[in-house]
JSON list of C-alpha atoms in Angstrom, two decimals:
[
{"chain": "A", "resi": 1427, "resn": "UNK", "atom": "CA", "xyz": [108.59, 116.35, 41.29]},
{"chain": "A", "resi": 1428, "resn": "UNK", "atom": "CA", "xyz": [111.13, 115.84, 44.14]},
{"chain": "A", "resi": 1429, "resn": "UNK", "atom": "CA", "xyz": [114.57, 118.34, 43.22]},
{"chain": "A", "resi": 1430, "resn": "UNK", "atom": "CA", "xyz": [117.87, 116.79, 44.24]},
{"chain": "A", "resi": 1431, "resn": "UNK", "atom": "CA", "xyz": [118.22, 117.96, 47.99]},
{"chain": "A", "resi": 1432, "resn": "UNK", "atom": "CA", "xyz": [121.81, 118.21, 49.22]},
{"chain": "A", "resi": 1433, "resn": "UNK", "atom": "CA", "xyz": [123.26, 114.96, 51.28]},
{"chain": "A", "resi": 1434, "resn": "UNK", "atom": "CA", "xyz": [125.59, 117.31, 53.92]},
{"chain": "A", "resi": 1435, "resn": "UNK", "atom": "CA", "xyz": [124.93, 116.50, 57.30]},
{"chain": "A", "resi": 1436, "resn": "UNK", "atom": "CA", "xyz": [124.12, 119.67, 58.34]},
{"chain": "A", "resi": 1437, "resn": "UNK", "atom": "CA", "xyz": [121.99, 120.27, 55.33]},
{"chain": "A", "resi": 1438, "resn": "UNK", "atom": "CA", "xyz": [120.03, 116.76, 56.22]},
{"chain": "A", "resi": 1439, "resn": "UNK", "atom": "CA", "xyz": [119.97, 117.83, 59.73]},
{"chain": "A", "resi": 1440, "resn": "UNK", "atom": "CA", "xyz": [118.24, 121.13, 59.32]},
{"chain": "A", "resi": 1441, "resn": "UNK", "atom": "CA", "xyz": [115.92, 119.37, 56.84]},
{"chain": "A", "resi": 1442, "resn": "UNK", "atom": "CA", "xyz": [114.65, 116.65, 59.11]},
{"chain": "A", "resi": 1443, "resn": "UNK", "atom": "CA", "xyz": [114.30, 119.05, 61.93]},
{"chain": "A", "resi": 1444, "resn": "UNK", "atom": "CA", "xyz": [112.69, 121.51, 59.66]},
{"chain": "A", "resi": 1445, "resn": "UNK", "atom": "CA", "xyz": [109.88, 118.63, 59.15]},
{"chain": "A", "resi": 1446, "resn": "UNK", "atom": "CA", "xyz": [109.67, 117.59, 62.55]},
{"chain": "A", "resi": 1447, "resn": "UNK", "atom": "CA", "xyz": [109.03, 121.22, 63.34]},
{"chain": "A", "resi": 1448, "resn": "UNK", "atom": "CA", "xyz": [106.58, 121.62, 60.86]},
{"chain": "A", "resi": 1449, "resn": "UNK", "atom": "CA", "xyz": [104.98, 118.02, 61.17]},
{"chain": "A", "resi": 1450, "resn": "UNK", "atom": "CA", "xyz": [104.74, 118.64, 65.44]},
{"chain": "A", "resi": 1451, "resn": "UNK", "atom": "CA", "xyz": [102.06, 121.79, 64.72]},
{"chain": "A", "resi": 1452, "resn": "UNK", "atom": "CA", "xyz": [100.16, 118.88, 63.49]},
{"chain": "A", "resi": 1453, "resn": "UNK", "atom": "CA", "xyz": [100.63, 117.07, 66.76]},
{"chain": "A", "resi": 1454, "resn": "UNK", "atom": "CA", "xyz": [100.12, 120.32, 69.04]},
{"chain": "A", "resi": 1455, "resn": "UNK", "atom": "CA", "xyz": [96.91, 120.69, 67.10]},
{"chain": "A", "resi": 1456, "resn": "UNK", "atom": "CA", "xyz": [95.87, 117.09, 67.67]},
{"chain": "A", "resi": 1457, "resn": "UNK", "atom": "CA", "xyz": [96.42, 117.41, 71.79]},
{"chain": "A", "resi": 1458, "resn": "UNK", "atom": "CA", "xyz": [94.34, 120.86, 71.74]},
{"chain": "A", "resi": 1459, "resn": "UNK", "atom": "CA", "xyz": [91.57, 119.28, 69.94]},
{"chain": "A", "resi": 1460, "resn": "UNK", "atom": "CA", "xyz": [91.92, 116.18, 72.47]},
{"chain": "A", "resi": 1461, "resn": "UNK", "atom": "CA", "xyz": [92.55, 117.89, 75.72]},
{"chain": "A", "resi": 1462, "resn": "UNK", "atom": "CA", "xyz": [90.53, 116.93, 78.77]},
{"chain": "A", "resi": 1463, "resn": "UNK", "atom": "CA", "xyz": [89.90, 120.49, 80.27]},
{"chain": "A", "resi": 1464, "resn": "UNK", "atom": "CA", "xyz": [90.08, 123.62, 79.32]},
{"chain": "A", "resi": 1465, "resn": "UNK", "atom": "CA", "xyz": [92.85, 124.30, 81.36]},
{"chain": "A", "resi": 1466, "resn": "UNK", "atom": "CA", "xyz": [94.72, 121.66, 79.22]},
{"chain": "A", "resi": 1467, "resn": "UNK", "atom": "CA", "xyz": [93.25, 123.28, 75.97]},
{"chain": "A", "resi": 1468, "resn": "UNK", "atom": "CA", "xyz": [95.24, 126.74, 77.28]},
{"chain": "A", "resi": 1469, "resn": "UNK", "atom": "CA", "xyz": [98.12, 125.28, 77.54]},
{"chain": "A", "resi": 1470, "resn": "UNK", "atom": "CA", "xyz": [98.04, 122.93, 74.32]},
{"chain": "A", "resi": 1471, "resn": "UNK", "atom": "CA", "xyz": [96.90, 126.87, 72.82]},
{"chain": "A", "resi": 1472, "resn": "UNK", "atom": "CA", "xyz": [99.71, 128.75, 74.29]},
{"chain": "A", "resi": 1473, "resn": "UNK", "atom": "CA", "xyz": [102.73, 125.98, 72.97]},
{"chain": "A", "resi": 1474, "resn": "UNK", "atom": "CA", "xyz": [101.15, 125.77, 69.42]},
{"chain": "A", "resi": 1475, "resn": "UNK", "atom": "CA", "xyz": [100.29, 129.85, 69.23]},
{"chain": "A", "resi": 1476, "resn": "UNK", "atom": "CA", "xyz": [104.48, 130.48, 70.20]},
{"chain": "A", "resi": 1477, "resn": "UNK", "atom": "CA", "xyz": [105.77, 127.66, 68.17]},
{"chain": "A", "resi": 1478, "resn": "UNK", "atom": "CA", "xyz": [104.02, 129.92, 65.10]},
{"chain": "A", "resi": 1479, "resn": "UNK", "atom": "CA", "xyz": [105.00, 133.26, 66.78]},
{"chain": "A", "resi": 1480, "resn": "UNK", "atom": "CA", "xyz": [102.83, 134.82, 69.26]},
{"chain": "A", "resi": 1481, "resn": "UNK", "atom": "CA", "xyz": [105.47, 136.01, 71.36]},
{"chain": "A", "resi": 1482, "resn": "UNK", "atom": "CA", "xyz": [105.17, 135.64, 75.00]},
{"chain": "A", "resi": 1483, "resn": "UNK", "atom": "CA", "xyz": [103.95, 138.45, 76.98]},
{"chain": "A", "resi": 1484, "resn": "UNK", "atom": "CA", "xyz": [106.33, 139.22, 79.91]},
{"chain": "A", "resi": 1485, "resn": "UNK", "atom": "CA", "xyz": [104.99, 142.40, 81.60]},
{"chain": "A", "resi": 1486, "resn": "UNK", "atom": "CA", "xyz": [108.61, 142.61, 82.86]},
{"chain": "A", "resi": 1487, "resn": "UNK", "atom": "CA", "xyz": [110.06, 142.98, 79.53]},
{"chain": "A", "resi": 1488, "resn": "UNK", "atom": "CA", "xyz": [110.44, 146.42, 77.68]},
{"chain": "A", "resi": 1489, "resn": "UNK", "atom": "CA", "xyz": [107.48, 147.90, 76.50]},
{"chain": "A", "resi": 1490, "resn": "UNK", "atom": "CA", "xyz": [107.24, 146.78, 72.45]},
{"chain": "A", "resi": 1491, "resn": "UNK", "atom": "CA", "xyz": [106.88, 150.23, 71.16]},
{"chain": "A", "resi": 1492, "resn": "UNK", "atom": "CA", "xyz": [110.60, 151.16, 72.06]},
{"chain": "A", "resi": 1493, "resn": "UNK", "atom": "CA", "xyz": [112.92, 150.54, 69.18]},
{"chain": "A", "resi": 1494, "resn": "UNK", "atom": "CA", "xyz": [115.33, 147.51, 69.31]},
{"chain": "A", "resi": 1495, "resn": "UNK", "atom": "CA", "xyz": [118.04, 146.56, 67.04]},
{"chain": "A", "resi": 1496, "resn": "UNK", "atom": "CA", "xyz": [117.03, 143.02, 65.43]},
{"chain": "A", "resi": 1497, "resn": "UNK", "atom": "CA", "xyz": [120.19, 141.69, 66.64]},
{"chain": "A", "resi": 1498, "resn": "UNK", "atom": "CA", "xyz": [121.66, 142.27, 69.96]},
{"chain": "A", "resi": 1499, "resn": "UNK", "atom": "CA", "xyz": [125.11, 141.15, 71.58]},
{"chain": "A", "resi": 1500, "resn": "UNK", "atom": "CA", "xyz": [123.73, 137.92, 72.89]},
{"chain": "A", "resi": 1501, "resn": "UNK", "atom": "CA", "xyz": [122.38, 137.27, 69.19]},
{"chain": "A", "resi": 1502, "resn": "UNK", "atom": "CA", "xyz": [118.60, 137.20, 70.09]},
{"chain": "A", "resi": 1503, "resn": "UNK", "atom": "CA", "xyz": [115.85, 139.63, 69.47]},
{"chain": "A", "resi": 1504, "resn": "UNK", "atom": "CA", "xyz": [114.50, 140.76, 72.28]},
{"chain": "A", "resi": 1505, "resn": "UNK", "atom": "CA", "xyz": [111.32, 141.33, 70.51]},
{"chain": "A", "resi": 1506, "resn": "UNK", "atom": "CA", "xyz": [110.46, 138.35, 69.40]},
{"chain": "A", "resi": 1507, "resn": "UNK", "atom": "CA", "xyz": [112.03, 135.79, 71.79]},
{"chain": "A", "resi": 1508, "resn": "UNK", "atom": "CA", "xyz": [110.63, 135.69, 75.09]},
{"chain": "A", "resi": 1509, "resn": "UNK", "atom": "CA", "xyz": [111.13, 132.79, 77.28]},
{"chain": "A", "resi": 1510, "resn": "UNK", "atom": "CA", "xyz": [108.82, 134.07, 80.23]},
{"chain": "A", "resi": 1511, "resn": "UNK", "atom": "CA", "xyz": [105.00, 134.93, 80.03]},
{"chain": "A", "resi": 1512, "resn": "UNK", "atom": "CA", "xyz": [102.08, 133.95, 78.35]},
{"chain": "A", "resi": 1513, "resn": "UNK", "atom": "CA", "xyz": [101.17, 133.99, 74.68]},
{"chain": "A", "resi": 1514, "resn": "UNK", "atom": "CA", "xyz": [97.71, 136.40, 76.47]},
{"chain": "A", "resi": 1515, "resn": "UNK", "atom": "CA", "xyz": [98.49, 139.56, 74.89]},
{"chain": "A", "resi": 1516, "resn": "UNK", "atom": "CA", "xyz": [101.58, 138.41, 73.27]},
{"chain": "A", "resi": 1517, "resn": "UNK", "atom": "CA", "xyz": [102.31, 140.00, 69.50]},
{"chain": "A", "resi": 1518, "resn": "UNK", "atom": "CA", "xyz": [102.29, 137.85, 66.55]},
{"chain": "A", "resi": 1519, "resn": "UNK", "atom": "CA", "xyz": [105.01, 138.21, 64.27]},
{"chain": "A", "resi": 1520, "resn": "UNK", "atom": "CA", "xyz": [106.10, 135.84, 61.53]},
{"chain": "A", "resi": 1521, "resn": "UNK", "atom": "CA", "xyz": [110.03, 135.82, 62.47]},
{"chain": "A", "resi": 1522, "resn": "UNK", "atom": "CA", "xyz": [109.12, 134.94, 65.99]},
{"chain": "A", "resi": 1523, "resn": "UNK", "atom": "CA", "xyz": [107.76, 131.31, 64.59]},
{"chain": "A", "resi": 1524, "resn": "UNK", "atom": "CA", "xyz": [109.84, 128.42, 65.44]},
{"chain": "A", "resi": 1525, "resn": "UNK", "atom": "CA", "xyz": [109.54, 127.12, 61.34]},
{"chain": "A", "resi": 1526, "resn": "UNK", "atom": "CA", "xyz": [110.66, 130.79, 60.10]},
{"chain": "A", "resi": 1527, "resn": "UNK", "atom": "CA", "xyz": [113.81, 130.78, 62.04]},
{"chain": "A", "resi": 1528, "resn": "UNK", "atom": "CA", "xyz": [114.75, 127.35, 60.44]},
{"chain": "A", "resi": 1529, "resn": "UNK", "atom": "CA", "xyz": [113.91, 129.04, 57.24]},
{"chain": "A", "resi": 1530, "resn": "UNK", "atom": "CA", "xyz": [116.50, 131.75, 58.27]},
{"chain": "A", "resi": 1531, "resn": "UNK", "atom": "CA", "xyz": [119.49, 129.36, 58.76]},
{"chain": "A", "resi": 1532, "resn": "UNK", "atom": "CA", "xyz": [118.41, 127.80, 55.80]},
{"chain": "A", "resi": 1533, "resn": "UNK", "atom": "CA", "xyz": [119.04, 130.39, 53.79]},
{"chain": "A", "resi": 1534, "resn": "UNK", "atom": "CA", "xyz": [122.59, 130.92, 55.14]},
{"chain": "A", "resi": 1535, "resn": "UNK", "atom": "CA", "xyz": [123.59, 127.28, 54.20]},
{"chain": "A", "resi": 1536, "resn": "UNK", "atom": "CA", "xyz": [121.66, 127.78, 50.83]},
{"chain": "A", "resi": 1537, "resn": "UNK", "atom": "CA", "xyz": [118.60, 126.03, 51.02]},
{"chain": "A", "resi": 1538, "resn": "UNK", "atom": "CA", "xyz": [115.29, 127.32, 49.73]},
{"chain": "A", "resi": 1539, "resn": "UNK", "atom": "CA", "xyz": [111.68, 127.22, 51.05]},
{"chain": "A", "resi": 1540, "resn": "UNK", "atom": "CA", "xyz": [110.65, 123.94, 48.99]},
{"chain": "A", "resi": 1541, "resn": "UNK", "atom": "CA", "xyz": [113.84, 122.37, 50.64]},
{"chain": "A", "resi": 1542, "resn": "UNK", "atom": "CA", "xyz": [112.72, 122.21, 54.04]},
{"chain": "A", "resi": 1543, "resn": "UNK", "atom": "CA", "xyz": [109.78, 121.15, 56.30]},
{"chain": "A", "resi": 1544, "resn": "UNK", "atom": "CA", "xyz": [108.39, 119.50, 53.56]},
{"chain": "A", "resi": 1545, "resn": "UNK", "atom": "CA", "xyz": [107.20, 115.76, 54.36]},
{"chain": "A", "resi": 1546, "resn": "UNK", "atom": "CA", "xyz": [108.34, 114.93, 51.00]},
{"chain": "A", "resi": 1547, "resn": "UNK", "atom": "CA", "xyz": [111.89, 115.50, 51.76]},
{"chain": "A", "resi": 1548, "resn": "UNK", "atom": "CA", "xyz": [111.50, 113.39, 55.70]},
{"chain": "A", "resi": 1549, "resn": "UNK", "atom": "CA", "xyz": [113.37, 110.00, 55.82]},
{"chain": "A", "resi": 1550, "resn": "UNK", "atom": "CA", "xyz": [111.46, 107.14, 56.88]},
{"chain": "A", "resi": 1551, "resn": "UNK", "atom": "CA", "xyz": [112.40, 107.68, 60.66]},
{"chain": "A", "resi": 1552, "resn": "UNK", "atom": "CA", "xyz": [111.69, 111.35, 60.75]},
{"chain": "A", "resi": 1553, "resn": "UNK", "atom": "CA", "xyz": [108.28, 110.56, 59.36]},
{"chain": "A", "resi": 1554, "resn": "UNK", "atom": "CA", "xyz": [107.39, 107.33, 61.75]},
{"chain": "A", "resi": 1555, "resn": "UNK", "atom": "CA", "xyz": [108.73, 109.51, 65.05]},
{"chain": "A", "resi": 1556, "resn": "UNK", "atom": "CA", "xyz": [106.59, 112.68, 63.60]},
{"chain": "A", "resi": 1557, "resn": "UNK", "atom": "CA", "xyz": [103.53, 110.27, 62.85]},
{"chain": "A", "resi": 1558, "resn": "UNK", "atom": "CA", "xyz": [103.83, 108.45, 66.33]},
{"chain": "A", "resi": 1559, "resn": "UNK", "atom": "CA", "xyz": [103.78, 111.39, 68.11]},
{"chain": "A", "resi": 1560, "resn": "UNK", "atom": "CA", "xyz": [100.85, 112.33, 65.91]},
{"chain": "A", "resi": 1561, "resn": "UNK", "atom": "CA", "xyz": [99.41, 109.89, 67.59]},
{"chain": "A", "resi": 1562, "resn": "UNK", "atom": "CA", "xyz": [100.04, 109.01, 71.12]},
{"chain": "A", "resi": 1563, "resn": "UNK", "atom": "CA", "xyz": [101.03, 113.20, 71.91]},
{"chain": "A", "resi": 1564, "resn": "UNK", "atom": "CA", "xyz": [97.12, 114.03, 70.10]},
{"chain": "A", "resi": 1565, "resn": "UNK", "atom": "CA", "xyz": [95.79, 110.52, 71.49]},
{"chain": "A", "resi": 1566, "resn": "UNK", "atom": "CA", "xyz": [92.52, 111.10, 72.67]},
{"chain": "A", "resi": 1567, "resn": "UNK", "atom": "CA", "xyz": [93.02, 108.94, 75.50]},
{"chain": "A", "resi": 1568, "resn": "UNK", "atom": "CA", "xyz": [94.12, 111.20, 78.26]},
{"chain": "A", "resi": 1569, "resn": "UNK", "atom": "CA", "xyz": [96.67, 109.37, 80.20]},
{"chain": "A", "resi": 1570, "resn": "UNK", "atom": "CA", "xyz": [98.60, 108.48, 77.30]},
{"chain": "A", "resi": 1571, "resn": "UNK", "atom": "CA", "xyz": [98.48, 112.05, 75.59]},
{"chain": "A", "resi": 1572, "resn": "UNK", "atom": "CA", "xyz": [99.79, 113.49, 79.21]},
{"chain": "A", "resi": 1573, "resn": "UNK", "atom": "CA", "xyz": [102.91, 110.69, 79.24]},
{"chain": "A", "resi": 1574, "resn": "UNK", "atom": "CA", "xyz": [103.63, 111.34, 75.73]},
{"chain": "A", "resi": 1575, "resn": "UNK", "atom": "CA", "xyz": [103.74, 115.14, 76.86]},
{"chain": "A", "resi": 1576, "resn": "UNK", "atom": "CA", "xyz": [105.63, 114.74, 80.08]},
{"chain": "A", "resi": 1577, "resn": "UNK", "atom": "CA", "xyz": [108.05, 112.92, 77.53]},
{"chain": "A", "resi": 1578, "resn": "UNK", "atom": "CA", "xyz": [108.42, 115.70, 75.27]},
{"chain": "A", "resi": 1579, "resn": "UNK", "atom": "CA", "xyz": [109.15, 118.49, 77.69]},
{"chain": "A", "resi": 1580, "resn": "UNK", "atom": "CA", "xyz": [111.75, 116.80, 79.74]},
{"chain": "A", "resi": 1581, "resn": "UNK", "atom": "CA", "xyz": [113.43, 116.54, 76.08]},
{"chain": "A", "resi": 1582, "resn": "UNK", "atom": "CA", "xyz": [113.51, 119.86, 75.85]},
{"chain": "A", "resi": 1583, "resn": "UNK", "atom": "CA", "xyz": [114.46, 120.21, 79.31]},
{"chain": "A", "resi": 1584, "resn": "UNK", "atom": "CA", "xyz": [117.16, 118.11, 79.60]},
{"chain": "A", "resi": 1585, "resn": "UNK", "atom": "CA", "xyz": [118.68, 120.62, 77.42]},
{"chain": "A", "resi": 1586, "resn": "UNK", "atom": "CA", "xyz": [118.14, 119.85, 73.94]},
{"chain": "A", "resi": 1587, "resn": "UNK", "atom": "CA", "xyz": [117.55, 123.51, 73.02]},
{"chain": "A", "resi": 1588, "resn": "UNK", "atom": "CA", "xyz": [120.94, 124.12, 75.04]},
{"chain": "A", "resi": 1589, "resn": "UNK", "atom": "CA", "xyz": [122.90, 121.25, 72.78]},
{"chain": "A", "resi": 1590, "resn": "UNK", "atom": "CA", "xyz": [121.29, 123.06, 69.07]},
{"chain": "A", "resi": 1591, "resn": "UNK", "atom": "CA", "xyz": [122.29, 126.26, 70.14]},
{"chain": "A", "resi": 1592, "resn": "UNK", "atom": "CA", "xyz": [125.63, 125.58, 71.14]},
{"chain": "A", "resi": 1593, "resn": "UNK", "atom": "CA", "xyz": [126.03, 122.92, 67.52]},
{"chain": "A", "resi": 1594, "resn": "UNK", "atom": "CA", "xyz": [124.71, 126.20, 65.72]},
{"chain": "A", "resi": 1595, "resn": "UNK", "atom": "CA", "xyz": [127.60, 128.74, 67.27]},
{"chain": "A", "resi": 1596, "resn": "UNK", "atom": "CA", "xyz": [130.28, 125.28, 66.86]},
{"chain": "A", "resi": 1597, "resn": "UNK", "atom": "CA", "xyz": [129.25, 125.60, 63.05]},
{"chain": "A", "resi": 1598, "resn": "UNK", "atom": "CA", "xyz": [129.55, 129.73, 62.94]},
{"chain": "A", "resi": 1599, "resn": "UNK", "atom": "CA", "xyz": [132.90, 129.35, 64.32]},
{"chain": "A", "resi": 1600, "resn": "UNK", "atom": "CA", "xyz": [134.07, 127.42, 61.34]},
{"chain": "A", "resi": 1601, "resn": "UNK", "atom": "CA", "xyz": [132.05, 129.63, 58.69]},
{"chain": "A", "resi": 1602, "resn": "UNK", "atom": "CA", "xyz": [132.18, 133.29, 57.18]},
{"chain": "A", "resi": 1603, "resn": "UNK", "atom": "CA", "xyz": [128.98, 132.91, 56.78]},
{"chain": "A", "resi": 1604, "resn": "UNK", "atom": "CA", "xyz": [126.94, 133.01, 60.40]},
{"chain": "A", "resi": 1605, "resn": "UNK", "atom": "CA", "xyz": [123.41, 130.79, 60.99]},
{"chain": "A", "resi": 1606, "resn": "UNK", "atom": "CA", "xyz": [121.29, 132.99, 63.54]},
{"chain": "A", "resi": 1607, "resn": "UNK", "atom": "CA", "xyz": [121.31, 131.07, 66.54]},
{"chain": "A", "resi": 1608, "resn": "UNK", "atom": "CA", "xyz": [118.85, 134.09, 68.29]},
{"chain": "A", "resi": 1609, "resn": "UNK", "atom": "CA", "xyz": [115.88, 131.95, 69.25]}
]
């Protein structure tokens, strides 16, 4: 049975991102199964592995043994967010995962694990973007899986990583209570 979810914006926002988060593993899966090459497999690997935390190996960061303090000036954890490097020899760690950190700034606006990334809880346009991209990103018809994945990363790109992280720290300046924005 489906619990009354709360109708905020931001609480709706975070949900519906929370699915498409969860619902785009499904996607990532679908493009490694259909890649062309095995160079294309790689790749399709190395987005799916960091999206559920293997973090990036950059042989120019620290080495992992020293001791960090989970969160630094500039909010992140240099531990678990890497931008640079490949997911070969990276670290697993269940924070580092792109659903977990959702899960985090869930918490902080008081929603629970059956709240979020639940398809239950998408609205119908969450669900028919998330199933469409099901689709054409994990078609097995390469020339549409590659447009439907140039598509994708000039969205994040073009800075849509930039504009959450920046709505996240507009919302912390108006709360006691701070999201992490450290991804």
């Amino acid at each position: 049975m489906r619990k009354p979810f709360p109708r905020s914006p931001l609480h709706l926002t975070l949900c519906q991102f929370s699915i498409f988060t969860n619902l785009f593993l499904e996607a990532q899966l679908a493009n490694v199964i259909n890649a062309g090459s095995r160079e294309e497999m790689r790749e399709g690997k190395e987005i799916l592995a960091n999206k559920l935390g293997v973090v990036n190996n950059n042989h120019h960061r620290h080495h992992p043994a020293r001791a960090r303090e989970p969160s630094l000036a500039d909010g992140l954890d240099h531990e678990i967010v890497a931008t640079e490097g490949t997911i070969e020899g990276g670290i697993f760690h269940f924070r580092a995962g792109h659903y977990e950190w959702l899960l985090d700034i869930g918490e902080t606006l008081g929603l629970g694990f059956d709240d979020m990334g639940k398809r239950r809880h998408g609205a119908p346009t969450t669900l028919h973007f998330c199933d469409a991209l099901r689709v054409i990103y994990g078609s097995e018809d390469p020339e549409t899986a590659l447009a439907a994945s140039f598509a994708v990363e000039n969205w994040a790109a073009a800075g849509f990583w930039d504009e959450l992280i920046e709505g996240w720290k507009g919302i912390n300046a108006k709360r006691d209570t701070r999201v992490p924005v450290g991804f």
